[in-house]
CSV table of C-alpha atoms in Angstrom, one decimal:
chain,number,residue,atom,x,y,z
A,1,UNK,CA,89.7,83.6,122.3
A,2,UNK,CA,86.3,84.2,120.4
A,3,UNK,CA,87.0,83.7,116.4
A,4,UNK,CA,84.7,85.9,114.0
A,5,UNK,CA,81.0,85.7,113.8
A,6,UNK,CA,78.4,86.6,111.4
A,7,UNK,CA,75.0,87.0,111.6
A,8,UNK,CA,72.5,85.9,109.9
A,9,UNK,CA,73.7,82.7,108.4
A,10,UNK,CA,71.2,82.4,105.5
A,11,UNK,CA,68.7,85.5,104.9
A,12,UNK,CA,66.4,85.7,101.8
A,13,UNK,CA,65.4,89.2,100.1
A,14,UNK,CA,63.7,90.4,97.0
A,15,UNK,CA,65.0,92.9,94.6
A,16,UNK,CA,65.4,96.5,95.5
A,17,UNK,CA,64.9,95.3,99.2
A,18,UNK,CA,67.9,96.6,101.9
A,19,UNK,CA,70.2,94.7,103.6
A,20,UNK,CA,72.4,94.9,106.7
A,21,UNK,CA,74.9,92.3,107.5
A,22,UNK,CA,77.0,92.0,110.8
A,23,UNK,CA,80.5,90.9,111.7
A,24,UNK,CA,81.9,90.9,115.1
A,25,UNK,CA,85.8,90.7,114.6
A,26,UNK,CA,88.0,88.5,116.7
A,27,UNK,CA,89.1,89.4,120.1
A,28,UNK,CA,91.5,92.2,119.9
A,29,UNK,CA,91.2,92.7,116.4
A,30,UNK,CA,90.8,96.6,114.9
A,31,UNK,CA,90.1,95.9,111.3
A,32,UNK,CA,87.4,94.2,109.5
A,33,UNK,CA,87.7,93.6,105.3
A,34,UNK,CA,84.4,92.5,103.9
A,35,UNK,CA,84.8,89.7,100.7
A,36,UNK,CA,81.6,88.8,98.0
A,37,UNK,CA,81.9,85.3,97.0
A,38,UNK,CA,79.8,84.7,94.4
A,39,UNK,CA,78.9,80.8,93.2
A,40,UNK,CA,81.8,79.0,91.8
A,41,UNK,CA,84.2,82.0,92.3
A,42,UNK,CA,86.8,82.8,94.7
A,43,UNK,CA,86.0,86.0,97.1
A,44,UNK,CA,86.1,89.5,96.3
A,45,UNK,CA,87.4,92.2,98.3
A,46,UNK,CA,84.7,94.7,98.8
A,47,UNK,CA,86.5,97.3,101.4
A,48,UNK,CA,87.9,97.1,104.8
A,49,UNK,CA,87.9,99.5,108.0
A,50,UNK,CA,90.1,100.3,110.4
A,51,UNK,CA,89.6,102.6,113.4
A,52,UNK,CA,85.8,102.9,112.4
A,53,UNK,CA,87.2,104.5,108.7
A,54,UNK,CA,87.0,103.1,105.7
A,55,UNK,CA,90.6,103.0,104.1
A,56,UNK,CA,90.1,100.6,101.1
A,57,UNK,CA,87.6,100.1,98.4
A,58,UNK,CA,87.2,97.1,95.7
A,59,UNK,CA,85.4,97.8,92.8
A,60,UNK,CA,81.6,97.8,94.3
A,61,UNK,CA,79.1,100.8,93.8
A,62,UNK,CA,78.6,102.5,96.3
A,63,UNK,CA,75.3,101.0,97.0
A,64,UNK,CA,77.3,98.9,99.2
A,65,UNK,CA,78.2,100.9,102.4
A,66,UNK,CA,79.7,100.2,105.5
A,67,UNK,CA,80.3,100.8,109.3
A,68,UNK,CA,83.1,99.5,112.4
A,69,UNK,CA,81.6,100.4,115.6
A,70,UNK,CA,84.4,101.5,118.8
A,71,UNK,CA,84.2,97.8,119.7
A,72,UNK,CA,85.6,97.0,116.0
A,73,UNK,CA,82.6,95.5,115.2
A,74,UNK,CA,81.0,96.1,111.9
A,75,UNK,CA,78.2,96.2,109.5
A,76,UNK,CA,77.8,95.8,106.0
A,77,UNK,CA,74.7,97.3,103.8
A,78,UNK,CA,73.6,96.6,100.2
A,79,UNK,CA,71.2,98.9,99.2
A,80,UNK,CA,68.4,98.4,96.2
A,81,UNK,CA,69.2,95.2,95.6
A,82,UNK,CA,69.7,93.4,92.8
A,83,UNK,CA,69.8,89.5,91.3
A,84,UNK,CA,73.7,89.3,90.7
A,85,UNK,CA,74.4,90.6,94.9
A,86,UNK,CA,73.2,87.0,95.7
A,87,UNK,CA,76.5,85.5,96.9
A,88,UNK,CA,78.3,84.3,100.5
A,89,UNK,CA,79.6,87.6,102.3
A,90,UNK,CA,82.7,87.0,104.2
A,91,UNK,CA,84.0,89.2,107.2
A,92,UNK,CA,87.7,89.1,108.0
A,93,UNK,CA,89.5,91.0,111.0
A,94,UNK,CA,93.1,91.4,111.5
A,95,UNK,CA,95.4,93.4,114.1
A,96,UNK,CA,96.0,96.2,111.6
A,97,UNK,CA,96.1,97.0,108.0
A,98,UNK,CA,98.3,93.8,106.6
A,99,UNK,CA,96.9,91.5,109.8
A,100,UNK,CA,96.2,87.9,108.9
A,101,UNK,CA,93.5,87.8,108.1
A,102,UNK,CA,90.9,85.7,110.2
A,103,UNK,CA,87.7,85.0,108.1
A,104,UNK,CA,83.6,84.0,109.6
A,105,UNK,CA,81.6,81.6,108.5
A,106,UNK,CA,80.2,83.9,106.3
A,107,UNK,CA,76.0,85.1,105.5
A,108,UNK,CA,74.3,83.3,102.4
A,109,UNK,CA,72.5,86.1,100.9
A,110,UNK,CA,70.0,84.8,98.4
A,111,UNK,CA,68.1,87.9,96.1
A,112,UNK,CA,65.0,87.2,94.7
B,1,UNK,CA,90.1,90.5,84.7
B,2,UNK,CA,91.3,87.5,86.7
B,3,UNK,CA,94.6,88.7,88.3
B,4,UNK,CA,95.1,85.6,90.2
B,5,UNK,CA,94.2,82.1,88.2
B,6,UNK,CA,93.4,78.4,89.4
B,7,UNK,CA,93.1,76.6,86.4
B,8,UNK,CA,92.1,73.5,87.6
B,9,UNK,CA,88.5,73.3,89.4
B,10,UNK,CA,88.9,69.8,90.9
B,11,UNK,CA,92.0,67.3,92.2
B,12,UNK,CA,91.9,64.1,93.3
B,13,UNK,CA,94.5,61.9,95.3
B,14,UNK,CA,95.2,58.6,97.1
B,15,UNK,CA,95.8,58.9,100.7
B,16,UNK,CA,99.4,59.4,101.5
B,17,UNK,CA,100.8,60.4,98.1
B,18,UNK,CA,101.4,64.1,96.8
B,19,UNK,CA,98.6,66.9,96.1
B,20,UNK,CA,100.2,69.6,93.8
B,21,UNK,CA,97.7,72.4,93.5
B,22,UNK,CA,98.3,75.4,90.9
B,23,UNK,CA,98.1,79.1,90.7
B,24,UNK,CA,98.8,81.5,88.7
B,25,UNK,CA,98.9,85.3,88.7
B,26,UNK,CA,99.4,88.3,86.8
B,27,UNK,CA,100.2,91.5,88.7
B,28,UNK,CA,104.1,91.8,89.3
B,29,UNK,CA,103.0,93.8,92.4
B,30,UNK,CA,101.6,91.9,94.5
B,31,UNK,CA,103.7,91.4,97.8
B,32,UNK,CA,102.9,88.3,99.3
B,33,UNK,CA,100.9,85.2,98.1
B,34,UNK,CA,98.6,83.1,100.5
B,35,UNK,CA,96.8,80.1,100.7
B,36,UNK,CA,93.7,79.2,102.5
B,37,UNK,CA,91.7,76.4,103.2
B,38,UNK,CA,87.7,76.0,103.4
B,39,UNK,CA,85.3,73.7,104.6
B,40,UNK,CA,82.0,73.9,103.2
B,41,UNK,CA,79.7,76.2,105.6
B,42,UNK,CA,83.2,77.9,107.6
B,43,UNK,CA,84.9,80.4,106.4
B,44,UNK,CA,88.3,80.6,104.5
B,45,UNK,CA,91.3,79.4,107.2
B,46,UNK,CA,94.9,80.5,106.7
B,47,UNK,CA,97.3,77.7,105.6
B,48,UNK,CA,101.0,79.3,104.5
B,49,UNK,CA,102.1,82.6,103.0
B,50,UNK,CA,104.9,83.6,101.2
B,51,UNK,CA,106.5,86.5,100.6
B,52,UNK,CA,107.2,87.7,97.1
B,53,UNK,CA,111.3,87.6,98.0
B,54,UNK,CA,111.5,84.3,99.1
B,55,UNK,CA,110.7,80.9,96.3
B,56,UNK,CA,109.6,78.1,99.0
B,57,UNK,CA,108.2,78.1,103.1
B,58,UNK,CA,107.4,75.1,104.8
B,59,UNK,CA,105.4,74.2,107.1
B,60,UNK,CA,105.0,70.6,108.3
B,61,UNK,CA,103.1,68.6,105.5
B,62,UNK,CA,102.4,71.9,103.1
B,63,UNK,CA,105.2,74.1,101.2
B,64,UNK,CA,104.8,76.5,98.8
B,65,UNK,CA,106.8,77.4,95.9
B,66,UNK,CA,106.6,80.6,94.2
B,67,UNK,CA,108.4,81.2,90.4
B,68,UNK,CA,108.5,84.8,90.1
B,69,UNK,CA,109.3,84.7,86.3
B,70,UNK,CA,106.9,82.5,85.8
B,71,UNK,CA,104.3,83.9,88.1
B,72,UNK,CA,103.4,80.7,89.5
B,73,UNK,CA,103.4,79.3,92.5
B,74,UNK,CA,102.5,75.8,93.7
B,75,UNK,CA,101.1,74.2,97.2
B,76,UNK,CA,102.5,70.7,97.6
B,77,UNK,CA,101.0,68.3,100.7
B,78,UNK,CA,103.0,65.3,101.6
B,79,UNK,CA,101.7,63.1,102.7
B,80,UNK,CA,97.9,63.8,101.6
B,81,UNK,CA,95.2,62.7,104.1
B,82,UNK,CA,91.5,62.7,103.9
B,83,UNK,CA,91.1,65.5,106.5
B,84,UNK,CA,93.0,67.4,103.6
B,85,UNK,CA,90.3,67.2,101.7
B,86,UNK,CA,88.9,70.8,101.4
B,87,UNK,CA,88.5,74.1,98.6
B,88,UNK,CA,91.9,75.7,98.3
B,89,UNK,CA,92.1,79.3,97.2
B,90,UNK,CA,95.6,80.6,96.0
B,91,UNK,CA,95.8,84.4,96.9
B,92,UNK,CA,97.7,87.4,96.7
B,93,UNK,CA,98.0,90.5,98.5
B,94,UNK,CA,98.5,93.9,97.5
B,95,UNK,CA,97.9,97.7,98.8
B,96,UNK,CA,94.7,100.1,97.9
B,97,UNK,CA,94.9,103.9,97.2
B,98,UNK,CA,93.4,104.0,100.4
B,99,UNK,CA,96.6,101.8,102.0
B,100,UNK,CA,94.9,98.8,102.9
B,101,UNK,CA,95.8,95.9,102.2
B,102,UNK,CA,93.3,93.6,99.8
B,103,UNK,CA,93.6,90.1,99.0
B,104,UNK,CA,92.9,88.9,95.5
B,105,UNK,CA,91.6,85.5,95.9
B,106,UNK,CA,91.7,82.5,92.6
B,107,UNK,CA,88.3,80.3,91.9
B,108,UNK,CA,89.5,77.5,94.2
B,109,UNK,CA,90.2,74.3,93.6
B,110,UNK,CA,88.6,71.6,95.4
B,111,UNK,CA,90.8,68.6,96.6
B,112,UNK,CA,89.6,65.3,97.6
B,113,UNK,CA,91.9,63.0,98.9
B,114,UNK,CA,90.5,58.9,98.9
B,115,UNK,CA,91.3,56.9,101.6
């Protein structure tokens, strides 16, 4: 059984640059929550999708965007970035809406 | 606001005696409450859940205890061994407009448990 990946693992950008980040969700699971941890604070729901729809949204502009592809893979994109969206972004999957919730390694986004 | 609270930052324990780690939270409707696990450069692992109906689960070496009026609840590990030795984050879950479900993680609280 393949567990969650993320890719990149580290990626460095400057302000108002775009970003994409990818998740590829564990075998056999159909939704994938994305999490902002910032430095010294627990992680922060951003949104999730399930069935390739977003169903769930934290409070994040809507700068940040994403997309879950038929496989149940799934992106996530910060647009015009700025200082404070350096952070760790976690991808979870789960069977379903209240799944538990299996989390990556996470991508070490660093703006500057 | 901070719905769910770890109030200390940092514990530290001998190996083989008790680790008592904290949380507290203030949203009455969250449904279940969670506890995970990280290892610096890995990503959050599961640990034990419990519901918001039940006060204690075990499993093995970790139970939790939730006090609903106190909205509190409490990871004990007995014994403690270095392997323990991790960031714990206290979480709850509760529902979206949108349905899903979100979890509302504390600020951690790193245990280090001396040999």
């Amino acid at each position: 059984e393949t567990g969650v990946t993320q890719s990149p693992t580290h990626l460095i950008k400057t302000r108002g640059q775009q970003v994409t980040l990818r998740c590829s969700s564990q075998s056999g699971h159909n939704t994938v929550s994305w999490y902002q941890q910032a430095l010294g604070q627990g992680p922060q729901f951003i949104f999730q999708y399930y069935r390739e729809e977003e169903n769930g949204r934290g409070n994040f502009p809507p700068r940040f965007s994403g997309l879950q592809f038929p496989n149940y893979s799934s992106e996530l994109n910060v647009n015009a970035l700025e200082l404070d969206d350096s952070a760790l972004y976690l991808c979870a999957s789960s069977l379903g809406w209240g799944g538990e919730q299996y989390f990556g390694p996470g991508t070490r986004l660093t703006v500057t | 606001d901070q719905q769910v609270k770890q109030n200390s930052p940092s514990l530290s324990v001998q190996e083989g005696r008790i680790s008592i780690l904290n949380c507290d939270y203030t949203n009455s409707m969250f449904d279940y409450f969670l506890w995970y696990k990280k290892y610096p450069a890995e990503g959050p692992t599961f640990l034990i859940s419990i519901s918001s109906i039940k006060d204690k689960n075990e499993d093995g070496r970790f139970t939790v205890f939730l006090n609903k009026s106190a909205k509190h609840l409490s990871l004990h590990i007995v014994p403690s061994q270095p392997g323990d030795s991790a960031v714990y984050f206290c979480a709850a879950s509760t529902r979206t407009q949108g349905g899903s479900e979100k979890l509302v993680f504390g600020k951690g609280t790193k245990l280090t448990v001396n040999p």
